[in-house]
Short mmCIF file of C-alpha atoms in Angstrom, two decimals:
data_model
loop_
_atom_site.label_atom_id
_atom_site.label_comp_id
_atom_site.label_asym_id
_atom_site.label_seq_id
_atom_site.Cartn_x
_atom_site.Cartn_y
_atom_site.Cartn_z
CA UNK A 1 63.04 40.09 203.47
CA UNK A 2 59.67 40.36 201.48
CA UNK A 3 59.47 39.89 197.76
CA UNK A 4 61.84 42.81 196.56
CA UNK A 5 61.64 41.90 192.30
CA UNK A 6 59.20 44.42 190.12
CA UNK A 7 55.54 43.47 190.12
CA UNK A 8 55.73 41.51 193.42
CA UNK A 9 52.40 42.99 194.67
CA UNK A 10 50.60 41.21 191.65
CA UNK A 11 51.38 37.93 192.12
CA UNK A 12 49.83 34.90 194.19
CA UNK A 13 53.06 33.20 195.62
CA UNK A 14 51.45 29.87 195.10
CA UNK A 15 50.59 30.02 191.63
CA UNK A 16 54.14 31.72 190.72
CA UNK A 17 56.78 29.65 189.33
CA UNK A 18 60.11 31.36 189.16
CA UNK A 19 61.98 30.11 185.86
CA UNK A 20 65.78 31.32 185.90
CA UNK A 21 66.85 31.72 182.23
CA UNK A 22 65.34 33.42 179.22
CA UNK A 23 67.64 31.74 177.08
CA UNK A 24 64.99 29.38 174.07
CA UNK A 25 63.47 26.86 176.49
CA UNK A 26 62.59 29.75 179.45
CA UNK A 27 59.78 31.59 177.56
CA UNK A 28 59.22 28.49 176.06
CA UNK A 29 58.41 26.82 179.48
CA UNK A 30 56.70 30.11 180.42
CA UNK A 31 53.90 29.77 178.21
CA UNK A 32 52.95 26.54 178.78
CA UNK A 33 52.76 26.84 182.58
CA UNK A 34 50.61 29.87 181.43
CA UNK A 35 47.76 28.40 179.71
CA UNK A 36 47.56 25.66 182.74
CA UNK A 37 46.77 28.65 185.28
CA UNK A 38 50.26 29.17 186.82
CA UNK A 39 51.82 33.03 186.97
CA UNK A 40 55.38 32.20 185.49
CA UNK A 41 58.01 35.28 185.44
CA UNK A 42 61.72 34.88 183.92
CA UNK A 43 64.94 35.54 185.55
CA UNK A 44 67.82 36.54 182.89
CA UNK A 45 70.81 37.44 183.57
CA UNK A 46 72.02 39.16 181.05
CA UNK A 47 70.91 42.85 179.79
CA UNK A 48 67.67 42.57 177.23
CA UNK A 49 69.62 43.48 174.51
CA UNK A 50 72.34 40.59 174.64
CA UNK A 51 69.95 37.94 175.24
CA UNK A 52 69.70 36.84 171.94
CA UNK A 53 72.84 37.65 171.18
CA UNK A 54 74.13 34.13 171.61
CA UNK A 55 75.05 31.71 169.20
CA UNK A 56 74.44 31.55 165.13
CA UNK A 57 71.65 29.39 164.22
CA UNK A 58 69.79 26.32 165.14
CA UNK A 59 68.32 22.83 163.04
CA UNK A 60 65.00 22.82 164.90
CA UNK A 61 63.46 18.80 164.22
CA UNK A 62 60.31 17.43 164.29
CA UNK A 63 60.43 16.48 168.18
CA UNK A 64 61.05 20.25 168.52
CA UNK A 65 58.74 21.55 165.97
CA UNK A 66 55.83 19.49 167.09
CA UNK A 67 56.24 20.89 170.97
CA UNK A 68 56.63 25.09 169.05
CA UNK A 69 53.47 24.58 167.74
CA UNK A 70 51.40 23.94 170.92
CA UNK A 71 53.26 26.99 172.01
CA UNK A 72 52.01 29.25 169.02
CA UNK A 73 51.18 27.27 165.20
CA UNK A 74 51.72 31.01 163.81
CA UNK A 75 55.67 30.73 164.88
CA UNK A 76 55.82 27.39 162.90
CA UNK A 77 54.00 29.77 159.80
CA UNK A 78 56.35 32.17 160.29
CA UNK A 79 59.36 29.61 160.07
CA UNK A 80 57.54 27.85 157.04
CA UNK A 81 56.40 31.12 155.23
CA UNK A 82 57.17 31.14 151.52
CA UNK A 83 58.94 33.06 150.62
CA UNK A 84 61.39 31.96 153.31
CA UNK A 85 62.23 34.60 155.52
CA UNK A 86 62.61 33.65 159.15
CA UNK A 87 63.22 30.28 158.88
CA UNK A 88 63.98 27.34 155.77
CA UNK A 89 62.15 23.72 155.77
CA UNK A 90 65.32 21.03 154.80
CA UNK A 91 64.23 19.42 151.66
CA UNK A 92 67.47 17.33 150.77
CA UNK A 93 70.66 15.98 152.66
CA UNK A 94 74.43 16.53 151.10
CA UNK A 95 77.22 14.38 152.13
CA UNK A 96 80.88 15.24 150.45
CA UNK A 97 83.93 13.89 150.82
CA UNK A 98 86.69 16.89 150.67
CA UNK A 99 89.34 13.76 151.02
CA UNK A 100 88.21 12.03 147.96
CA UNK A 101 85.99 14.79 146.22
CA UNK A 102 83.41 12.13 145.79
CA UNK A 103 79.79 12.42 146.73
CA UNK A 104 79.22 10.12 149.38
CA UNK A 105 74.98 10.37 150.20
CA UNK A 106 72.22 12.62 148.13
CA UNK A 107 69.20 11.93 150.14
CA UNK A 108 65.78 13.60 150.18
CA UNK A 109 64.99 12.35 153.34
CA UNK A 110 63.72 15.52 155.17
CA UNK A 111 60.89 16.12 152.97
CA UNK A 112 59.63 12.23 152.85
CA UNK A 113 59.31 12.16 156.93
CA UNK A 114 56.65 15.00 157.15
CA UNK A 115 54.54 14.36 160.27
CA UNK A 116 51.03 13.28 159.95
CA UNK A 117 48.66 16.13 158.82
CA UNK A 118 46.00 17.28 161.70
CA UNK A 119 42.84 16.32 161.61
CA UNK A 120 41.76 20.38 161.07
CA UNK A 121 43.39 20.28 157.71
CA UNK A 122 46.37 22.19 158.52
CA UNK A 123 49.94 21.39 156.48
CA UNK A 124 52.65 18.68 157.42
CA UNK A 125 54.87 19.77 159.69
CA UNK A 126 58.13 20.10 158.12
CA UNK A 127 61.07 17.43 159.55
CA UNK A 128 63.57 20.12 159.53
CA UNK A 129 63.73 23.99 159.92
CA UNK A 130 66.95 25.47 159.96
CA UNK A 131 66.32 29.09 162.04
CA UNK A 132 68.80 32.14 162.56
CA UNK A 133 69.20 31.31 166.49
CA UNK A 134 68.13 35.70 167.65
CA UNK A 135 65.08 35.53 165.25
CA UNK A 136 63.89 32.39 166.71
CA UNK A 137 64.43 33.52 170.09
CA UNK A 138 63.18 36.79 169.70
CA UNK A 139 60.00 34.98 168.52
CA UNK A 140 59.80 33.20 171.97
CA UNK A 141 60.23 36.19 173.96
CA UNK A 142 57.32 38.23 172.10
CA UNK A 143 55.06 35.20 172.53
CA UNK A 144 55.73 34.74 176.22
CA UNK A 145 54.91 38.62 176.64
CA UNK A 146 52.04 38.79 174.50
CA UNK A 147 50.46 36.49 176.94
CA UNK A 148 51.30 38.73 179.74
CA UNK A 149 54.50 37.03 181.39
CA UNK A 150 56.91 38.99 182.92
CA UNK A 151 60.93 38.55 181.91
CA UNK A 152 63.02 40.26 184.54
CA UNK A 153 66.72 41.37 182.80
CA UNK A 154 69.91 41.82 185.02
CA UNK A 155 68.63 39.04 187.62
CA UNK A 156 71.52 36.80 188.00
CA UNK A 157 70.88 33.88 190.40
CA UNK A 158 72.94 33.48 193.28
CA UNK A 159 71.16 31.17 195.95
CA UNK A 160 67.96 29.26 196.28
CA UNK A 161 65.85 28.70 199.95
CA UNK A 162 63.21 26.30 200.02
CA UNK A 163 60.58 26.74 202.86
CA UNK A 164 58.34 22.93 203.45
CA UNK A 165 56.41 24.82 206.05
CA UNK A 166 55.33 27.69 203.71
CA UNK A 167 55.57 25.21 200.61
CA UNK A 168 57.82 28.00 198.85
CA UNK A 169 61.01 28.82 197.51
CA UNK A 170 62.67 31.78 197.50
CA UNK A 171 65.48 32.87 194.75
CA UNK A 172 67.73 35.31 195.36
CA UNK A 173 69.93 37.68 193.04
CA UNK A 174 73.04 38.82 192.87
CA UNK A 175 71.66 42.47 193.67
CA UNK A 176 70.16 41.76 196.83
CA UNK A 177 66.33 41.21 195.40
CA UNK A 178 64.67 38.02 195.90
CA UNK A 179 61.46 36.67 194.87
CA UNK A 180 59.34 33.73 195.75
CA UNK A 181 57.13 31.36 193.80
CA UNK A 182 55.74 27.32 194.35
CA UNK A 183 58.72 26.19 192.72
CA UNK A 184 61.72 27.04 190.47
CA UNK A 185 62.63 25.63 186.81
CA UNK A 186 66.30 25.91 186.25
CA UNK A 187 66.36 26.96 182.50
CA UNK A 188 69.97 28.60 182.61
CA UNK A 189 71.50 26.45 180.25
CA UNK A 190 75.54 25.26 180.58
CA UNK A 191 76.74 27.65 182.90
CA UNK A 192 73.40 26.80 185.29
CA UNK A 193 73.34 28.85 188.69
CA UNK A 194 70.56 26.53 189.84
CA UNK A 195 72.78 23.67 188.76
CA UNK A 196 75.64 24.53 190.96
CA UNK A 197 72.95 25.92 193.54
CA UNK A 198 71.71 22.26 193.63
CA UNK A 199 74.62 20.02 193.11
CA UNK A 200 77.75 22.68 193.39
CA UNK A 201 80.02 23.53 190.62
CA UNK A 202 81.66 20.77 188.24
CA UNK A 203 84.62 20.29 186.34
CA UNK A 204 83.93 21.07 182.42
CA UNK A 205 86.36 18.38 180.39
CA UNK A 206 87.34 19.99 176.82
CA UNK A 207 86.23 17.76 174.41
CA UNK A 208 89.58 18.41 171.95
CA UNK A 209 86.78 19.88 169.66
CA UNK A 210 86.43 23.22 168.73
CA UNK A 211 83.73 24.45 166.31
CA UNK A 212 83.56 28.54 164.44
CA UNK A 213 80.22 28.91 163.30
CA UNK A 214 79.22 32.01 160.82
CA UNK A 215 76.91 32.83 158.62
CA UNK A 216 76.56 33.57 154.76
CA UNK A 217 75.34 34.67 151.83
CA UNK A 218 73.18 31.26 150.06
CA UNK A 219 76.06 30.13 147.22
CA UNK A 220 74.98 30.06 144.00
CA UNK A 221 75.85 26.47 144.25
CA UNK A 222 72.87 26.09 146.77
CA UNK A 223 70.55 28.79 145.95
CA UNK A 224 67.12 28.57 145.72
CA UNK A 225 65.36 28.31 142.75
CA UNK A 226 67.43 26.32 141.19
CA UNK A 227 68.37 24.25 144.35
CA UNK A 228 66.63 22.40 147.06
CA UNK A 229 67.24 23.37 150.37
CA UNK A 230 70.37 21.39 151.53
CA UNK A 231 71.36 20.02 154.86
CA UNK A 232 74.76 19.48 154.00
CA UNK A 233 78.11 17.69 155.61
CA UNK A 234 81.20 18.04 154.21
CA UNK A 235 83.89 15.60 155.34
CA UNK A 236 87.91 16.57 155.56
CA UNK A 237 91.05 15.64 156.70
CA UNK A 238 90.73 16.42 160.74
CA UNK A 239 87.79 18.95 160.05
CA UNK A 240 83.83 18.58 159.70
CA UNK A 241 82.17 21.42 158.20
CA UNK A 242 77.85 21.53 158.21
CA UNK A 243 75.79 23.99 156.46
CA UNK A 244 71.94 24.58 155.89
CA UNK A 245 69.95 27.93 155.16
CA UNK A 246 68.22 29.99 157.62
CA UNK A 247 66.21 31.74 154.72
CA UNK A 248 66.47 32.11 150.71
CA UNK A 249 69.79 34.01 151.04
CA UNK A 250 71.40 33.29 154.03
CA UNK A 251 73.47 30.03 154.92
CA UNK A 252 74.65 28.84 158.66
CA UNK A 253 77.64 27.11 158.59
CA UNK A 254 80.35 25.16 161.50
CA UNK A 255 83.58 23.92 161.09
CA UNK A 256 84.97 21.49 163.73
CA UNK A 257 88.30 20.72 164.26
CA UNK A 258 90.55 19.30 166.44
CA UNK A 259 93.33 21.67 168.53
CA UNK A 260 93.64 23.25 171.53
CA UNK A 261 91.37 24.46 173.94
CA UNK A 262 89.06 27.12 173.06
CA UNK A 263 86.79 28.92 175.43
CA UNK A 264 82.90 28.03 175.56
CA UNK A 265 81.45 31.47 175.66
CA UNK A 266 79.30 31.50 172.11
CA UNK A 267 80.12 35.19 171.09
CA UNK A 268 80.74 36.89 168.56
CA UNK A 269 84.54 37.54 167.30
CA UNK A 270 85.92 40.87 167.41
CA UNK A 271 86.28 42.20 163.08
CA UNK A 272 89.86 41.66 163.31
CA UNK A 273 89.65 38.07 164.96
CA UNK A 274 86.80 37.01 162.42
CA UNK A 275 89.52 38.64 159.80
CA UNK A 276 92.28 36.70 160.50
CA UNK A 277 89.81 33.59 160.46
CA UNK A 278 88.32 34.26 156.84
CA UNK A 279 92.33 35.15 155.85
CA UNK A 280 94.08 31.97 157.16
CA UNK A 281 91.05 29.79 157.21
CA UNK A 282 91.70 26.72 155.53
CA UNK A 283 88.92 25.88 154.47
CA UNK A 284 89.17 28.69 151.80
CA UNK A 285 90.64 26.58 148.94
CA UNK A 286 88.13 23.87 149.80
CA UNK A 287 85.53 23.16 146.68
CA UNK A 288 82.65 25.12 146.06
CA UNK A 289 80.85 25.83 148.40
CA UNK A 290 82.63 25.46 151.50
CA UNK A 291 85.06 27.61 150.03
CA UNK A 292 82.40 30.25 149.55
CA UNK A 293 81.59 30.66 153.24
CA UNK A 294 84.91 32.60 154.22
CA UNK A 295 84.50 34.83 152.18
CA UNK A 296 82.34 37.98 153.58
CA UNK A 297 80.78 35.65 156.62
CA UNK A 298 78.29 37.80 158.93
CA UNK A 299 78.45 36.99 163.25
CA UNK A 300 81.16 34.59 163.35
CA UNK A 301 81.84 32.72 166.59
CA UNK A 302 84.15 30.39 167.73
CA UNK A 303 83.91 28.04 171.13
CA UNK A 304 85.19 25.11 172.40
CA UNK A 305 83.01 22.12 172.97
CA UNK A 306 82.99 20.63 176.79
CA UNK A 307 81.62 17.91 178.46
CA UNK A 308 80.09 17.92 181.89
CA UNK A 309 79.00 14.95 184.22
CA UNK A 310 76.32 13.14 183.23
CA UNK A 311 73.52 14.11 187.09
CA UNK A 312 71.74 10.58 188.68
CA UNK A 313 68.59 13.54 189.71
CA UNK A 314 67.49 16.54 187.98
CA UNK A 315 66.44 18.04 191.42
CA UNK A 316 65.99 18.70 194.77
CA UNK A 317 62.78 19.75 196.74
CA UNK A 318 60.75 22.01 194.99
CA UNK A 319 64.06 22.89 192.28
CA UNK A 320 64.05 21.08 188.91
CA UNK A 321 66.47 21.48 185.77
CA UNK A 322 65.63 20.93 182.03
CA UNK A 323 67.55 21.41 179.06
CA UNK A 324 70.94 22.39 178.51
CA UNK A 325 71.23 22.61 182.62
CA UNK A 326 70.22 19.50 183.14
CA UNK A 327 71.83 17.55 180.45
CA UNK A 328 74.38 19.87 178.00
CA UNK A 329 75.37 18.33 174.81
CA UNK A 330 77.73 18.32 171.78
CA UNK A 331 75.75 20.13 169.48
CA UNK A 332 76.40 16.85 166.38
CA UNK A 333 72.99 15.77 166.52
CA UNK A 334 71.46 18.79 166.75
CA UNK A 335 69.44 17.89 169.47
CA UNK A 336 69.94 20.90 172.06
CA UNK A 337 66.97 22.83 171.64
CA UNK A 338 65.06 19.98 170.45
CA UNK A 339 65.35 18.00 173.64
CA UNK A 340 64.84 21.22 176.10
CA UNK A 341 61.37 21.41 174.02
CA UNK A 342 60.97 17.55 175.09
CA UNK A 343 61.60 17.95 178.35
CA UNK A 344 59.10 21.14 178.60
CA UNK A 345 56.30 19.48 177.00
CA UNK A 346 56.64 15.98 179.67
CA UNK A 347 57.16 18.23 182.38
CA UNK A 348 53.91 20.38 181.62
CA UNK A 349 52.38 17.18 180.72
CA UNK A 350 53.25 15.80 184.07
CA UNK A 351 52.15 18.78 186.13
CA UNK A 352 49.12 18.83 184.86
CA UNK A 353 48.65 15.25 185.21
CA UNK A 354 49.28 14.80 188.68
CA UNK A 355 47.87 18.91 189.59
CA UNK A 356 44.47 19.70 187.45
CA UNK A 357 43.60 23.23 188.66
CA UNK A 358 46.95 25.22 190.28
CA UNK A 359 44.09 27.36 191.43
CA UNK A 360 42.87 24.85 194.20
CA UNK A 361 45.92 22.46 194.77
CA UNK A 362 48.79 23.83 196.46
CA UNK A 363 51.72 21.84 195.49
CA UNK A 364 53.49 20.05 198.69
CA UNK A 365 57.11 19.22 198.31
CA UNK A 366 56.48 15.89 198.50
CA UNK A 367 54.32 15.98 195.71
CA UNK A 368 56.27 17.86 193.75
CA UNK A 369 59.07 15.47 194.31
CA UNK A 370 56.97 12.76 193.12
CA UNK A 371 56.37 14.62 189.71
CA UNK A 372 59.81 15.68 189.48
CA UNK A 373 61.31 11.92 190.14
CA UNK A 374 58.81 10.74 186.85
CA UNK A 375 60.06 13.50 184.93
CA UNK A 376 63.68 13.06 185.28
CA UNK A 377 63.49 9.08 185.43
CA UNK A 378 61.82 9.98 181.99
CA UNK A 379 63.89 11.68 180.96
CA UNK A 380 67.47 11.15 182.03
CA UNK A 381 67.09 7.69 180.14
CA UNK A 382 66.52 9.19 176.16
CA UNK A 383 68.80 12.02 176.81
CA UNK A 384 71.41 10.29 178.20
CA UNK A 385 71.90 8.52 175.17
CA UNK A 386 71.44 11.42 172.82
CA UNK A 387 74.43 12.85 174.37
CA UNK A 388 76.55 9.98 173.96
CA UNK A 389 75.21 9.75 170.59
CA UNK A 390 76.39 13.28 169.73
CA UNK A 391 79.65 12.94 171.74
CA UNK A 392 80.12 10.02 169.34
CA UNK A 393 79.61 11.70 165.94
CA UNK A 394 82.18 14.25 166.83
CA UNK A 395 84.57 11.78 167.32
CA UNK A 396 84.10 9.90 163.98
CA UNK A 397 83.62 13.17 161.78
CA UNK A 398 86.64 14.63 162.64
CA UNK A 399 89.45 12.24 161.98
CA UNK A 400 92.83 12.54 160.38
CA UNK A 401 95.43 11.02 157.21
CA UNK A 402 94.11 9.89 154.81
CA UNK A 403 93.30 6.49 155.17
CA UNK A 404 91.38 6.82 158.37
CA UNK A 405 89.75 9.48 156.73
CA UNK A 406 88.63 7.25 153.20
CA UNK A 407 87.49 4.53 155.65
CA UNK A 408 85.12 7.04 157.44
CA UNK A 409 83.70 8.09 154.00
CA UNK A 410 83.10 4.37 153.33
CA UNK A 411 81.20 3.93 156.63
CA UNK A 412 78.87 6.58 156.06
CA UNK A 413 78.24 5.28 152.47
CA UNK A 414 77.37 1.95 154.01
CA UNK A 415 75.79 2.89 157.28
CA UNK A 416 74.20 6.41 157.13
CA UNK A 417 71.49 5.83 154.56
CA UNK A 418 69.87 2.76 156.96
CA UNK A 419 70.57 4.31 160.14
CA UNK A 420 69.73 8.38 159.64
CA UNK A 421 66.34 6.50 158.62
CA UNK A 422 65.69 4.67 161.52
CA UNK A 423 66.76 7.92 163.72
CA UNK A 424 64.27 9.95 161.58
CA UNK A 425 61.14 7.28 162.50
CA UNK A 426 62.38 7.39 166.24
CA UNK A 427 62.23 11.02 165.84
CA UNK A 428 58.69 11.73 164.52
CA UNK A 429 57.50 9.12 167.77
CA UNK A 430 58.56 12.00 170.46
CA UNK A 431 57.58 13.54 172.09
CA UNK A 432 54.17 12.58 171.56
#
C-alpha cells in the first residue's frame, strides 16, 4: 500500500523521519531534525484538543532549559517574562516538617546556580522554571508548526515494517493509513506503541505511591511581592506534599501517599471526585499553606505511580526510543521532561555527527544502528541512575509514625544542604 497519511505527495521518503508522539519531547525532537535538513511529521494519537490536556505542571531545570533554548530563546523569554505569566524562575527552596512544625532547610540555591551568561550578552539562564504543563506544551506545538512541520492527530500506532533493501520504515495506524520515512523516533511516552512494537508489552509494577496533583491560587503566605518564589517540600506522617508557582498567582502542587493502587492515566477528576478530595482531604488542617491548596484547587488529577523494566537497547533497526518510552520515571526528581530534552539534544547531536547533509547521505541501517548503539550506550548509563534516584526519594519522603518520620527530617537537615548542591553542579554540566 502507498503512503496513505495527508501530505504524502510532499515529502522525500528519505529525508522523512516519522516521530510517533506529540506529547513535550515530539515537537521538541521535530524541530531540531528540522533545522539539520530532515522533513519530520508527528503521529498523535489523541484528538488535537486533548493533547495537552495531560498532566498539571512541570519543574523544567537547567539541563532542560539549556536544550529549549536552542529550540526557540523566545520560549525561555516567554517563561522568564516579568511580570510572570507563562512560566516562574525558582528563587528559594522550602523544606517543612508537618511532623515537628519545624523548618528543616531555607535555601536560595536556585538563584545562585544561574548558568554562565552567553557570550552575545543575553541573561543567565534561570536553574529552575516551574511551567503550567498545556502552556508549555502548547508552546512546543506552535514552534514546531511555525517552522512548517506537520502533526498528524488521531494516528494511533499499531505496527512498524522496516525495509533494509529500500532503507525505510513504514508505520502503520490503527485506521488503516501508513506512512513511510528513513527512520522512526518513538516519542509516545509510558504507554509507548513503538515500545511494545519493539520489545512487546511489559508488566507495569505499582509503586505503592500514589500522587493528586492540582493547582492554586499563590497563598498569601507565598505571594509575590512580598515573597520569593518558593520551591517548597513539605514533609508528613506517610504523605509528601511539593509546591512551586507556575506564574504570580497560580501555585502547582502534589501530594504523595501511600495506599492502594491507583490508575496511571494523568486526567483530570470528574467535579464531584475533585469534591470529595478537597472535602476529606487531609491535608486541609495542615499549616498554612498546604492547607490553603484544597481549598478552590483548579484541574486536579490523581494517578498512581508505576515502574516498568529498566530496556538493555533503546532500539532495533532503523526504530529508536527517547524519553518517557525509553526510560519512564517517578516523577521525585523532576527529571522527566528534563531528560527527554537530554536525550533529543545527544541524539541530534549524534546524527549530525556521524550524517552532515541528510540531503546527500542516505542513512543505511547499519549506520543508523551504529548511531543509535552510541546514543543509547550514552544514555541508558545517566538515566538509569536518575530513575533509581527518583524511585529512591519516594521511598524516603513518604514514611510513617512518628519516629521514622523525625529521623527523616533529621537526615535531610544533615544531608540535603551538601548533596542538593552537588546535584545542582552535576546538573548545570549536561547536557552540554
Amino acid at each position: 500500500m502507498a503512503d496513505s497519511t495527508p501530505q504524502a505527495a510532499s515529502f522525500n521518503p528519505a529525508l522523512r523521519v516519522v516521530i510517533a508522539g506529540c506529547g513535550i519531547a515530539g515537537p521538541a525532537l521535530a524541530c531540531f531534525l528540522k533545522k539539520q535538513g530532515y522533513e519530520p511529521v508527528v503521529y498523535e494519537k489523541t484528538k488535537a484538543h486533548s493533547v495537552t490536556s495531560g498532566g498539571s505542571s512541570l519543574m523544567l531545570q537547567i539541563n532542560g532549559i539549556k536544550v529549549i533554548n536552542l529550540i526557540s530563546p523566545e520560549i525561555v523569554k516567554k517563561l522568564t517574562a516579568s511580570p510572570a505569566v507563562s512560566g516562574k524562575p525558582m528563587a528559594q527552596v522550602l523544606y517543612l516538617s508537618q511532623v515537628s512544625g519545624e523548618e528543616i532547610i531555607r535555601s536560595d540555591a536556585p538563584s545562585q546556580y544561574l548558568d554562565t551568561p552567553s557570550a552575545d550578552g543575553a541573561p543567565p539562564l534561570p536553574f529552575q522554571i516551574g511551567v503550567r504543563r498545556t502552556t508549555f506544551h502548547q508552546m512546543l506545538i506552535e514552534e514546531a508548526q511555525s517552522q512548517g512541520i506537520s502533526i498528524h492527530f488521531e494516528k494511533e500506532l499499531t505496527a512498524i515494517k522496516q525495509d533494509d533493501s529500500s532503507m525505510l520504515i513504514t508505520a502503520i495506524f490503527t485506521d488503516d493509513t501508513q506512512t513511510s520515512g528513513s527512520f522512526l523516533v518513538g516519542c509516545d511516552g509510558v504507554h509507548s506503541a513503538t515500545r511494545a512494537a519493539l520489545f512487546g508489552k511489559e508488566p507495569a509494577t505499582y509503586t505503592g505511591l500514589t500522587q493528586t496533583a492540582g493547582l492554586s491560587l499563590t497563598p498569601p503566605s507565598l505571594a509575590p511581592p512580598n515573597n520569593p518564589a518558593t520551591f517548597l517540600n513539605v514533609f508528613g506522617n506517610s504523605s509528601h506534599v511539593v509546591s512551586y508557582p507556575i506564574s504570580d498567582t497560580q501555585t502547582s502542587w502534589a501530594v504523595t501517599v501511600r495506599e492502594a493502587e491507583s490508575r496511571e492515566t494523568w486526567r483530570a477528576m470528574g467535579k464531584e471526585q475533585q469534591d470529595a478530595f478537597c472535602r476529606d482531604a487531609p491535608y486541609k488542617d495542615w499549616k498554612d499553606p498546604v492547607n490553603e491548596f484544597v481549598k478552590e484547587p483548579e484541574h486536579v488529577i490523581k494517578y498512581g505511580l508505576y515502574d516498568r523494566p529498566e530496556l538493555a537497547k533503546w532500539h532495533q533497526g532503523r526504530v529508536v526510543l527517547l524519553g518517557d518510552a525509553a526510560h519512564p520515571t517517578s516523577p521525585h526528581l523532576g527529571q522527566g521532561a528534563n531528560q527527554a530534552f537530554e536525550d533529543i539534544y545527544h541524539l541530534d547531536r549524534l546524527l549530525q555527527a556521524h550524517i552532515p547533509s541528510p540531503n546527500t547521505t542516505t542513512a543505511s541501517t547499519t549506520l543508523l544502528d551504529k548511531i543509535f548503539t552510541e546514543f543509547e550506550t550514552l544514555r541508558i548509563a545517566r538515566t538509569s541512575v536518575l530513575v533509581k534516584a527518583a524511585r529512591a526519594q519516594g521511598e524516603m519522603r513518604v514514611v510513617s509514625g512518628e519516629k521514622a518520620c523525625l529521623a527523616r527530617d533529621q537526615t535531610l537537615k544533615s544531608a540535603v544542604p551538601l548533596l542538593a548542591g552537588k546535584a545542582m553542579e552535576e546538573l548545570k554540566k549536561h547536557p552540554f
